PDB file of N, CA and C in Angstrom:
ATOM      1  N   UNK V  82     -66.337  16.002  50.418  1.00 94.00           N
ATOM      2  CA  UNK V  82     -66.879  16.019  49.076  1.00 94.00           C
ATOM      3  C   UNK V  82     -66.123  17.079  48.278  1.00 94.00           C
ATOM      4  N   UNK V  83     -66.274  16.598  46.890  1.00 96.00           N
ATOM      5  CA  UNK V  83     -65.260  17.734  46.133  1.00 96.00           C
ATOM      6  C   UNK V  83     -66.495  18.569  45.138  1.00 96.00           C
ATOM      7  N   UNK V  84     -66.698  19.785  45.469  1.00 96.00           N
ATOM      8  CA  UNK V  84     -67.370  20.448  44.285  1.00 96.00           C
ATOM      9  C   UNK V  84     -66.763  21.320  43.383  1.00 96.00           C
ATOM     10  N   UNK V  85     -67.248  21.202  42.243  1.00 98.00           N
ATOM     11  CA  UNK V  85     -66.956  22.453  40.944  1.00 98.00           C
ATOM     12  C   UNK V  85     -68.081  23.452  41.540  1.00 98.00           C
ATOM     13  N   UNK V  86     -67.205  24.515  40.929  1.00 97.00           N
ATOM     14  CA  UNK V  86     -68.382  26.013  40.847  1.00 97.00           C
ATOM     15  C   UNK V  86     -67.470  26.529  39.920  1.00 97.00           C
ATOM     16  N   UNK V  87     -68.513  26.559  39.172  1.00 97.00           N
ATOM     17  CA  UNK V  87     -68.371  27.463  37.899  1.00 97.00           C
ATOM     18  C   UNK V  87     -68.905  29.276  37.591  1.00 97.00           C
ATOM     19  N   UNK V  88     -68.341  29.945  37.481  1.00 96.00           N
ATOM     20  CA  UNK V  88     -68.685  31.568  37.776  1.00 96.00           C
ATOM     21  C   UNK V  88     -68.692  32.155  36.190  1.00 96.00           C
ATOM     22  N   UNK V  89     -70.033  32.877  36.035  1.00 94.00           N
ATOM     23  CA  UNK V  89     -69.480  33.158  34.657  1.00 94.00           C
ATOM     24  C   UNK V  89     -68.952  34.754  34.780  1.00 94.00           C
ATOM     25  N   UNK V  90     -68.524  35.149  33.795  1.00 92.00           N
ATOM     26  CA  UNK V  90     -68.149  36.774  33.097  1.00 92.00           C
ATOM     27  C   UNK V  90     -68.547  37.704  34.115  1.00 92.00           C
ATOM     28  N   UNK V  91     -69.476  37.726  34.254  1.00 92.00           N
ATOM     29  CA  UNK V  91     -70.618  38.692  35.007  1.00 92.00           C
ATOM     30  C   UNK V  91     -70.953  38.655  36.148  1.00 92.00           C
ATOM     31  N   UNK V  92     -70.681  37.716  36.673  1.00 92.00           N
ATOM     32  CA  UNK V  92     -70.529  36.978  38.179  1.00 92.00           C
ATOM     33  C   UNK V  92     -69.073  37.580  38.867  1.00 92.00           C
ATOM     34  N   UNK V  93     -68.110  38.014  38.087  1.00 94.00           N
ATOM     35  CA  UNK V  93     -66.856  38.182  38.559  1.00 94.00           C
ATOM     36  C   UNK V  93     -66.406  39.167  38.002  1.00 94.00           C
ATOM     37  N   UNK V  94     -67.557  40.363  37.736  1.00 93.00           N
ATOM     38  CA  UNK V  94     -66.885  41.699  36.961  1.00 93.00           C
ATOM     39  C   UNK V  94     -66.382  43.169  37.776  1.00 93.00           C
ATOM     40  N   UNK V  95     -66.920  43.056  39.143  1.00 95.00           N
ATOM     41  CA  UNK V  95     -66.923  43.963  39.844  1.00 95.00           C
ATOM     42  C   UNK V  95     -66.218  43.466  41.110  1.00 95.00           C
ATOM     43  N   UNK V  96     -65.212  44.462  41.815  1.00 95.00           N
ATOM     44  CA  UNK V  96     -64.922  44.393  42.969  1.00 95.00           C
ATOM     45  C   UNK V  96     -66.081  43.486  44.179  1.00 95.00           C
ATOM     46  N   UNK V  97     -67.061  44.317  43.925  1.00 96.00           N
ATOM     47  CA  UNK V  97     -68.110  43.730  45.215  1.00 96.00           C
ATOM     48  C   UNK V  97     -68.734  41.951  44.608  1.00 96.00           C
ATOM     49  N   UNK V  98     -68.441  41.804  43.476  1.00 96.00           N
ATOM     50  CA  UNK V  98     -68.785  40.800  42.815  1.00 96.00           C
ATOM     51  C   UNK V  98     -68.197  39.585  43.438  1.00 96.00           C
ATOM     52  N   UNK V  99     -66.462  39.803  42.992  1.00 95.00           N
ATOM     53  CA  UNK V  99     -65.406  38.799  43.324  1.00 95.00           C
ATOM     54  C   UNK V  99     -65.346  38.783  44.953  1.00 95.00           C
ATOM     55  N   UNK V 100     -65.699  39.626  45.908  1.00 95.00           N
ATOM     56  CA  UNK V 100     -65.501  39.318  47.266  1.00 95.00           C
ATOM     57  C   UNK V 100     -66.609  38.573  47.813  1.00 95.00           C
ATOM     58  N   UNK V 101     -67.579  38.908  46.537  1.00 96.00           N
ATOM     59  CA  UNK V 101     -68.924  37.966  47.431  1.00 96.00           C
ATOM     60  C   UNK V 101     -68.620  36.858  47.220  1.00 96.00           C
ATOM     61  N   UNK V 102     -68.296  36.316  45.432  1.00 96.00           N
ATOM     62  CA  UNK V 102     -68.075  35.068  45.381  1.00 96.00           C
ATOM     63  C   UNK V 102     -67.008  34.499  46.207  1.00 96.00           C
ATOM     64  N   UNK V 103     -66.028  35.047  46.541  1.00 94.00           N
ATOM     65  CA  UNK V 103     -64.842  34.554  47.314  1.00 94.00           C
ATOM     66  C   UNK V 103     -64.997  34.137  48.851  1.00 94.00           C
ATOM     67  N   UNK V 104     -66.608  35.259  49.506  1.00 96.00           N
ATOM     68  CA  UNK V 104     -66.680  34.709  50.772  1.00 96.00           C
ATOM     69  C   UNK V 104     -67.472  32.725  50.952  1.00 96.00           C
ATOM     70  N   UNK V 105     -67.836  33.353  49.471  1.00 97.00           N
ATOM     71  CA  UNK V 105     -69.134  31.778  50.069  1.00 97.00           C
ATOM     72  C   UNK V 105     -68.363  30.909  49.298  1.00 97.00           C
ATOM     73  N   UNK V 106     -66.950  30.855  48.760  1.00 97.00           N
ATOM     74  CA  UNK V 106     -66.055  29.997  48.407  1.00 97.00           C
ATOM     75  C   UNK V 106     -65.566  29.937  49.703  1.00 97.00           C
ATOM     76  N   UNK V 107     -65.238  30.513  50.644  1.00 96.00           N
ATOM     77  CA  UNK V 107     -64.158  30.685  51.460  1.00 96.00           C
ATOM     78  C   UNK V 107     -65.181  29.480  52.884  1.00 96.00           C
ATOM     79  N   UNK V 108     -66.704  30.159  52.729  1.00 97.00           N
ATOM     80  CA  UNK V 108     -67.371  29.415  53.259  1.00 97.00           C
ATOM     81  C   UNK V 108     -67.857  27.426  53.294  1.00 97.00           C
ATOM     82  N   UNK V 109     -67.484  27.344  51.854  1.00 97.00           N
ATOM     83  CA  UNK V 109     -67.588  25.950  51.186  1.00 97.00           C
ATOM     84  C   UNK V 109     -66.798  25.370  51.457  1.00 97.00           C
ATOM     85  N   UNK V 110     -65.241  25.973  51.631  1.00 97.00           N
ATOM     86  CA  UNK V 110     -64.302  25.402  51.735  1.00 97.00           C
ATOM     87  C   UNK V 110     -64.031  24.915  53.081  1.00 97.00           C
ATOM     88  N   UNK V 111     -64.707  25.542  53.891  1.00 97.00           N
ATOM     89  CA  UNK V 111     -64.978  24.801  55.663  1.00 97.00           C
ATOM     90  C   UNK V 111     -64.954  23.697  55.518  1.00 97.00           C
ATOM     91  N   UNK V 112     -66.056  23.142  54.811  1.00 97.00           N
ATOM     92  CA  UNK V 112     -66.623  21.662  54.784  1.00 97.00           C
ATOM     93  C   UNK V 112     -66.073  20.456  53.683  1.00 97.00           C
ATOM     94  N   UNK V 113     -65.922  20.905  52.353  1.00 97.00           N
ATOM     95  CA  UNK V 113     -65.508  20.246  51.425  1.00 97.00           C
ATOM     96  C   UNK V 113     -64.548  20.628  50.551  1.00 97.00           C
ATOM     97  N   UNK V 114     -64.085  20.384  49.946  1.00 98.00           N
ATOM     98  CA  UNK V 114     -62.761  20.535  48.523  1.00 98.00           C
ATOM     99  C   UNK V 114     -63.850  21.321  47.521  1.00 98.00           C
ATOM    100  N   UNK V 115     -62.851  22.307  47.011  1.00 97.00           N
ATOM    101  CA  UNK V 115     -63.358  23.287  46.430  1.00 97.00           C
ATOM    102  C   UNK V 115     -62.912  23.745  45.579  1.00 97.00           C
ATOM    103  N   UNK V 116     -63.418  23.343  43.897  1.00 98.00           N
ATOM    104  CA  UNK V 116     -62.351  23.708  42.712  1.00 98.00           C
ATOM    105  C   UNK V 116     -63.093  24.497  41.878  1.00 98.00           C
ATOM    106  N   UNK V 117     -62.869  26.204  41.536  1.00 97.00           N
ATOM    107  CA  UNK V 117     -63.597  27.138  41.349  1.00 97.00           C
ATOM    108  C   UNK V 117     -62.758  27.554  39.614  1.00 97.00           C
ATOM    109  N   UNK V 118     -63.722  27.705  38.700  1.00 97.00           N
ATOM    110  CA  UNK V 118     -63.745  27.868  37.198  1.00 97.00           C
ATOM    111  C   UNK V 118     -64.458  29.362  36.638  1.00 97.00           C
ATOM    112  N   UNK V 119     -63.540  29.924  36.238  1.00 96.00           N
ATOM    113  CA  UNK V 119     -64.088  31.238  36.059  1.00 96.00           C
ATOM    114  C   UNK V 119     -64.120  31.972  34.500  1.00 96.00           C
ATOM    115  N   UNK V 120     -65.301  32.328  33.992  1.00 96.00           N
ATOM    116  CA  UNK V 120     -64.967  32.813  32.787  1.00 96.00           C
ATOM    117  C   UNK V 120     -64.051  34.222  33.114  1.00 96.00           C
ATOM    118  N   UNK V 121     -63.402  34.627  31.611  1.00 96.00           N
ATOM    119  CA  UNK V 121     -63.481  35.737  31.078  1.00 96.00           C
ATOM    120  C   UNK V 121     -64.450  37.074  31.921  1.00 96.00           C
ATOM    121  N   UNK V 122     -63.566  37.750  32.575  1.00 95.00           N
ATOM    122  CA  UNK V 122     -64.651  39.295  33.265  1.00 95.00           C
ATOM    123  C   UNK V 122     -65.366  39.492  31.821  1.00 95.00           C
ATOM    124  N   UNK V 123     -66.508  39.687  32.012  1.00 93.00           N
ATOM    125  CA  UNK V 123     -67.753  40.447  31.019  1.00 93.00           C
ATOM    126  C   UNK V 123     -66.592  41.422  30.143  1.00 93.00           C
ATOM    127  N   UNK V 124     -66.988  40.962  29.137  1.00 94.00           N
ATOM    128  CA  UNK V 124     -66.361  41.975  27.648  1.00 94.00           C
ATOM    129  C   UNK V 124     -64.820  41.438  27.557  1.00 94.00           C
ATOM    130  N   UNK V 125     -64.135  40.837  28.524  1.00 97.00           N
ATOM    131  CA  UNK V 125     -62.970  40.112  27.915  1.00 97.00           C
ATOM    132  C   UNK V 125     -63.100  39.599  26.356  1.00 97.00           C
ATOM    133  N   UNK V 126     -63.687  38.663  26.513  1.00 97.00           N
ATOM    134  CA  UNK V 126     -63.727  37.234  25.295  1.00 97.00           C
ATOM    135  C   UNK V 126     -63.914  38.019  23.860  1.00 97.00           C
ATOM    136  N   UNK V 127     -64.869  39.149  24.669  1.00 97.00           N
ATOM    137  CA  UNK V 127     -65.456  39.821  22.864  1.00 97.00           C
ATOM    138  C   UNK V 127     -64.036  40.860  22.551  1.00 97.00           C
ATOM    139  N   UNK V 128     -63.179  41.384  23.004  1.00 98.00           N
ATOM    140  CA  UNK V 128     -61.817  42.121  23.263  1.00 98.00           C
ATOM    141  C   UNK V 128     -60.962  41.306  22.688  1.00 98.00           C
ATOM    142  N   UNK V 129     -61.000  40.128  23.117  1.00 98.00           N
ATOM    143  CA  UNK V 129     -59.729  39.095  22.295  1.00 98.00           C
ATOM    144  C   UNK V 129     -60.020  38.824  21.053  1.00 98.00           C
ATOM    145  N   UNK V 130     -61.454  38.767  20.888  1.00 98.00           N
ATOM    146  CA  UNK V 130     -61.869  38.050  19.536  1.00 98.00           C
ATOM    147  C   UNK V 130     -61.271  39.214  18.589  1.00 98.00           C
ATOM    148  N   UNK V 131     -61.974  40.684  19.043  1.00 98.00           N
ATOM    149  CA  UNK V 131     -61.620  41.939  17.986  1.00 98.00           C
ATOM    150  C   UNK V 131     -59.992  41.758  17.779  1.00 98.00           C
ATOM    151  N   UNK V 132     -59.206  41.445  18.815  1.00 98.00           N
ATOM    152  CA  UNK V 132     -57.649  41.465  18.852  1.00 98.00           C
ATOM    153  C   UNK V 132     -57.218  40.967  17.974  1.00 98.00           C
ATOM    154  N   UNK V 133     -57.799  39.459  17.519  1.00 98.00           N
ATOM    155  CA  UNK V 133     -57.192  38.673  16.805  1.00 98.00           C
ATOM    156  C   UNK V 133     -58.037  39.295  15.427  1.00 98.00           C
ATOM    157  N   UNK V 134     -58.404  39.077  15.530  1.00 98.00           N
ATOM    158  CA  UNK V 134     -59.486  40.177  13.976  1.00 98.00           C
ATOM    159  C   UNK V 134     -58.344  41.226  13.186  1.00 98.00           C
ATOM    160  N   UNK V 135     -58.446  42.445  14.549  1.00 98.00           N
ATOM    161  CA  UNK V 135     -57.120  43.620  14.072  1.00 98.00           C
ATOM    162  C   UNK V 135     -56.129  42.495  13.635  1.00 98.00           C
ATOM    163  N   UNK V 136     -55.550  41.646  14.390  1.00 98.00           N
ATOM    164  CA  UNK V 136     -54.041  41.288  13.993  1.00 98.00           C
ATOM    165  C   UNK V 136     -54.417  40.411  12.494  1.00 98.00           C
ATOM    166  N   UNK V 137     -55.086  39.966  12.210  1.00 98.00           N
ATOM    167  CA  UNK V 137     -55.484  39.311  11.177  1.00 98.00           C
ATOM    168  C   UNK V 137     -55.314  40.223   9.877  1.00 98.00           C
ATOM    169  N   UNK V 138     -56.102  41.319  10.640  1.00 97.00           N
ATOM    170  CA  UNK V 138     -56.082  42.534   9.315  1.00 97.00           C
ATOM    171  C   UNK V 138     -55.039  43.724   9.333  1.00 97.00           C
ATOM    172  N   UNK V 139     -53.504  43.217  10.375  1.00 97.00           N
ATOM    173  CA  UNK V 139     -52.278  43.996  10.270  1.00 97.00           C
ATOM    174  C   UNK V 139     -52.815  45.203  11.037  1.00 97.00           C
ATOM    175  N   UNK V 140     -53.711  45.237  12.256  1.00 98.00           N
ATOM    176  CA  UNK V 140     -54.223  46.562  12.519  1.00 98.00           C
ATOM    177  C   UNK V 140     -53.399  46.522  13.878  1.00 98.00           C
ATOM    178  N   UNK V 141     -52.266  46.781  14.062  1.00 97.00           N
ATOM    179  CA  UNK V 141     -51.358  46.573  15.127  1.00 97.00           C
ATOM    180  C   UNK V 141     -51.862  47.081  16.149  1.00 97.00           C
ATOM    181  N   UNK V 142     -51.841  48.684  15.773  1.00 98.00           N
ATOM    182  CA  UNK V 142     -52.281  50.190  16.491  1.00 98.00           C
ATOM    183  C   UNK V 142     -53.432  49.019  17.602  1.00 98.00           C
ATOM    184  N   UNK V 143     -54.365  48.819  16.559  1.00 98.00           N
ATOM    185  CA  UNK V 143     -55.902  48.574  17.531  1.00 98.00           C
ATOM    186  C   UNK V 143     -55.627  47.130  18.145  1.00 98.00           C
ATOM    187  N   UNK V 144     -54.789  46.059  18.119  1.00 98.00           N
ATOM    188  CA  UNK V 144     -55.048  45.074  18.430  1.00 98.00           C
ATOM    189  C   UNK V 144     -54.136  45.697  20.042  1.00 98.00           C
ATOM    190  N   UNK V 145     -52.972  46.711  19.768  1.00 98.00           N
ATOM    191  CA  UNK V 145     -52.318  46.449  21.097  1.00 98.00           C
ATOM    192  C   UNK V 145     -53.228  47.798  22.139  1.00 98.00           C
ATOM    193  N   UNK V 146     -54.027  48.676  21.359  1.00 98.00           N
ATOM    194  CA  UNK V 146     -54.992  49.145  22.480  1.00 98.00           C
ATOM    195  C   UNK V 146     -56.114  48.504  22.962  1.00 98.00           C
ATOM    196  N   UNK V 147     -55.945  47.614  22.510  1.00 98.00           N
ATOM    197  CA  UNK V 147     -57.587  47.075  23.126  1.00 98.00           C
ATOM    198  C   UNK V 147     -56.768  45.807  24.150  1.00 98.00           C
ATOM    199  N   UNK V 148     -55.462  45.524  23.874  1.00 98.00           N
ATOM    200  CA  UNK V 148     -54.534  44.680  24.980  1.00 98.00           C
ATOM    201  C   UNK V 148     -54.171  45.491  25.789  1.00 98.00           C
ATOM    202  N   UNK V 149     -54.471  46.640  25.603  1.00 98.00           N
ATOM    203  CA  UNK V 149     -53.867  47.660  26.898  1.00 98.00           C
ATOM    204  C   UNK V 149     -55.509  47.636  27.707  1.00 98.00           C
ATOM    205  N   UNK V 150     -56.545  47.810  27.048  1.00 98.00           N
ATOM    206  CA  UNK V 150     -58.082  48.123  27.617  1.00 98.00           C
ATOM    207  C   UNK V 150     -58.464  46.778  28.626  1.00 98.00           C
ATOM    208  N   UNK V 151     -57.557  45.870  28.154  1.00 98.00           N
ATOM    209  CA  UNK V 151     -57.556  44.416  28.909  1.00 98.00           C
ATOM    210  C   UNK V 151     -57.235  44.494  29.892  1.00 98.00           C
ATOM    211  N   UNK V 152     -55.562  44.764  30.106  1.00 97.00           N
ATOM    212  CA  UNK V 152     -54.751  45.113  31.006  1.00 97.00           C
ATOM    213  C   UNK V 152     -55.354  46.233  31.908  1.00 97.00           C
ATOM    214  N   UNK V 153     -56.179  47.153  31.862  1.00 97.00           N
ATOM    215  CA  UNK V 153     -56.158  48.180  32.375  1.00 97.00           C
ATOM    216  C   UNK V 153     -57.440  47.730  33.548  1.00 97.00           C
ATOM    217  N   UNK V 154     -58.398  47.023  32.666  1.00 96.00           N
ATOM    218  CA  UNK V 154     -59.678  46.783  33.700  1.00 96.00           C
ATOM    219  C   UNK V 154     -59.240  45.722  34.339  1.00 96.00           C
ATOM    220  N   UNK V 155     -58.489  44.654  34.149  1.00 95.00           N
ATOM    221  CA  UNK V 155     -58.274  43.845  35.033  1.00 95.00           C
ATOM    222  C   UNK V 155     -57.258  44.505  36.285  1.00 95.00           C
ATOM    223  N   UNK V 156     -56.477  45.777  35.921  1.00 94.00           N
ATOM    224  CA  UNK V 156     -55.538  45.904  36.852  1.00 94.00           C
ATOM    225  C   UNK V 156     -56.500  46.993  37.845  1.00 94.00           C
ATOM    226  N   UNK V 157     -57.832  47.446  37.656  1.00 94.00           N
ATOM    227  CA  UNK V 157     -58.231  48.441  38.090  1.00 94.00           C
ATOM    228  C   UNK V 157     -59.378  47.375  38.921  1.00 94.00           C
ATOM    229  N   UNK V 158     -59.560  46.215  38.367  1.00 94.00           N
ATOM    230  CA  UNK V 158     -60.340  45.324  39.359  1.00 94.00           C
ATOM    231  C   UNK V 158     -59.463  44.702  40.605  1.00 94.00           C
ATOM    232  N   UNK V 159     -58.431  44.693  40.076  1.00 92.00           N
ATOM    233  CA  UNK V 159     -57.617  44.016  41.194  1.00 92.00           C
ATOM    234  C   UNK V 159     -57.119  44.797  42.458  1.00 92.00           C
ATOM    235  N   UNK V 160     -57.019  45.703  42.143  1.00 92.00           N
ATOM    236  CA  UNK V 160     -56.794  47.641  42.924  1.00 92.00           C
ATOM    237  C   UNK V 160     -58.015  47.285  43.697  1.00 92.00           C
ATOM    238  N   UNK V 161     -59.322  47.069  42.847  1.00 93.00           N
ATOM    239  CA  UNK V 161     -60.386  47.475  43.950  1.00 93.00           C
ATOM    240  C   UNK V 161     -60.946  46.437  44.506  1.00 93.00           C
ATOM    241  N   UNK V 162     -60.244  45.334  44.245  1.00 93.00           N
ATOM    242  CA  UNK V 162     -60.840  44.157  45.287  1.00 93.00           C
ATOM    243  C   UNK V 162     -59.666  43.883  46.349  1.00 93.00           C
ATOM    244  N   UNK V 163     -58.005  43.693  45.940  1.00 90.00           N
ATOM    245  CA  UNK V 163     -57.260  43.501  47.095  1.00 90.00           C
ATOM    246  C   UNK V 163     -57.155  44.557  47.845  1.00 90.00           C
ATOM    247  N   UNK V 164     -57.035  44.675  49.193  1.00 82.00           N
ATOM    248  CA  UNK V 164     -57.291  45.624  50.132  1.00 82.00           C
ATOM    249  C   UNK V 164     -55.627  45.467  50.610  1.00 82.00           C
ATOM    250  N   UNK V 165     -55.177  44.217  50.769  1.00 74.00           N
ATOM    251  CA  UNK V 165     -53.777  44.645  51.908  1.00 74.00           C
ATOM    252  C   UNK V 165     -52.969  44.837  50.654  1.00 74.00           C
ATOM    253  N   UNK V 166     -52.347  46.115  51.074  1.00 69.00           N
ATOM    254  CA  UNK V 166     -51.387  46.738  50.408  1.00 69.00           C
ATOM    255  C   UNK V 166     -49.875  45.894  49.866  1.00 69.00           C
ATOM    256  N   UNK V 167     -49.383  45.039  50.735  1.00 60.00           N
ATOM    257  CA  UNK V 167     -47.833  44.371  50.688  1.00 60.00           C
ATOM    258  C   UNK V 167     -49.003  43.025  49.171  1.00 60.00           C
ATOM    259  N   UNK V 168     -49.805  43.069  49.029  1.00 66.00           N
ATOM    260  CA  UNK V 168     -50.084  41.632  47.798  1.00 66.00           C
ATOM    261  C   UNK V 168     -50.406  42.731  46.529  1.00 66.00           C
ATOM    262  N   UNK V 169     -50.798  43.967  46.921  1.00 64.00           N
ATOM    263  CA  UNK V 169     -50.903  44.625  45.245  1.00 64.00           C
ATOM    264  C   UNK V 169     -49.462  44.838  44.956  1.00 64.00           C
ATOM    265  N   UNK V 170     -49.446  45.104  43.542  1.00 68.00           N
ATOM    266  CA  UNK V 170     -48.233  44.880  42.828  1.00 68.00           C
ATOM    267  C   UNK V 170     -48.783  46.258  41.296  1.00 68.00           C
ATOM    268  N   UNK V 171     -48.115  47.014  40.884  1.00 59.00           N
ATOM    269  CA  UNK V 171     -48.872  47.910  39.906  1.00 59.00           C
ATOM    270  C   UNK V 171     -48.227  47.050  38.852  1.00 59.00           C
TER     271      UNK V 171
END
């Protein structure tokens, strides 16, 4: 059987978050096909929206710090969920 799972924002914001969801994906996937849909980590979506806002209103400065505030939590989630060293990448 083939299932969707859909994860929202908040479901996938924390280290301990993404390993839980990943075990009982990892578990599903024993038995059936497994095609997994994930929002935006919590406060992404509202970050892009302001982005395009600043760039709208020529606010360079703020559109490329809040693309750095992007960059930074996703790279600090990924630090704290991959564990083997040779797949992180800075």
């Amino acid at each position: 059987m083939r299932l969707v799972i859909k994860y929202g924002g908040t479901s996938i914001s924390a280290s301990k978050d993404i390993q839980a969801v990943a075990k009982y994906v990892n578990q599903l996937a024993k038995k059936d096909q497994i095609v997994v849909v994930c929002s935006a980590v919590s406060g992404t979506t509202d970050d892009l929206i302001e982005i395009s806002e600043s760039i709208k209103k020529e606010n360079k400065s703020k559109a490329e710090q809040l693309a750095s505030k992007i960059i930074n939590r996703h790279k600090q989630l990924a630090k704290q969920t991959i564990k083997k060293s040779d797949l992180q990448k800075n």
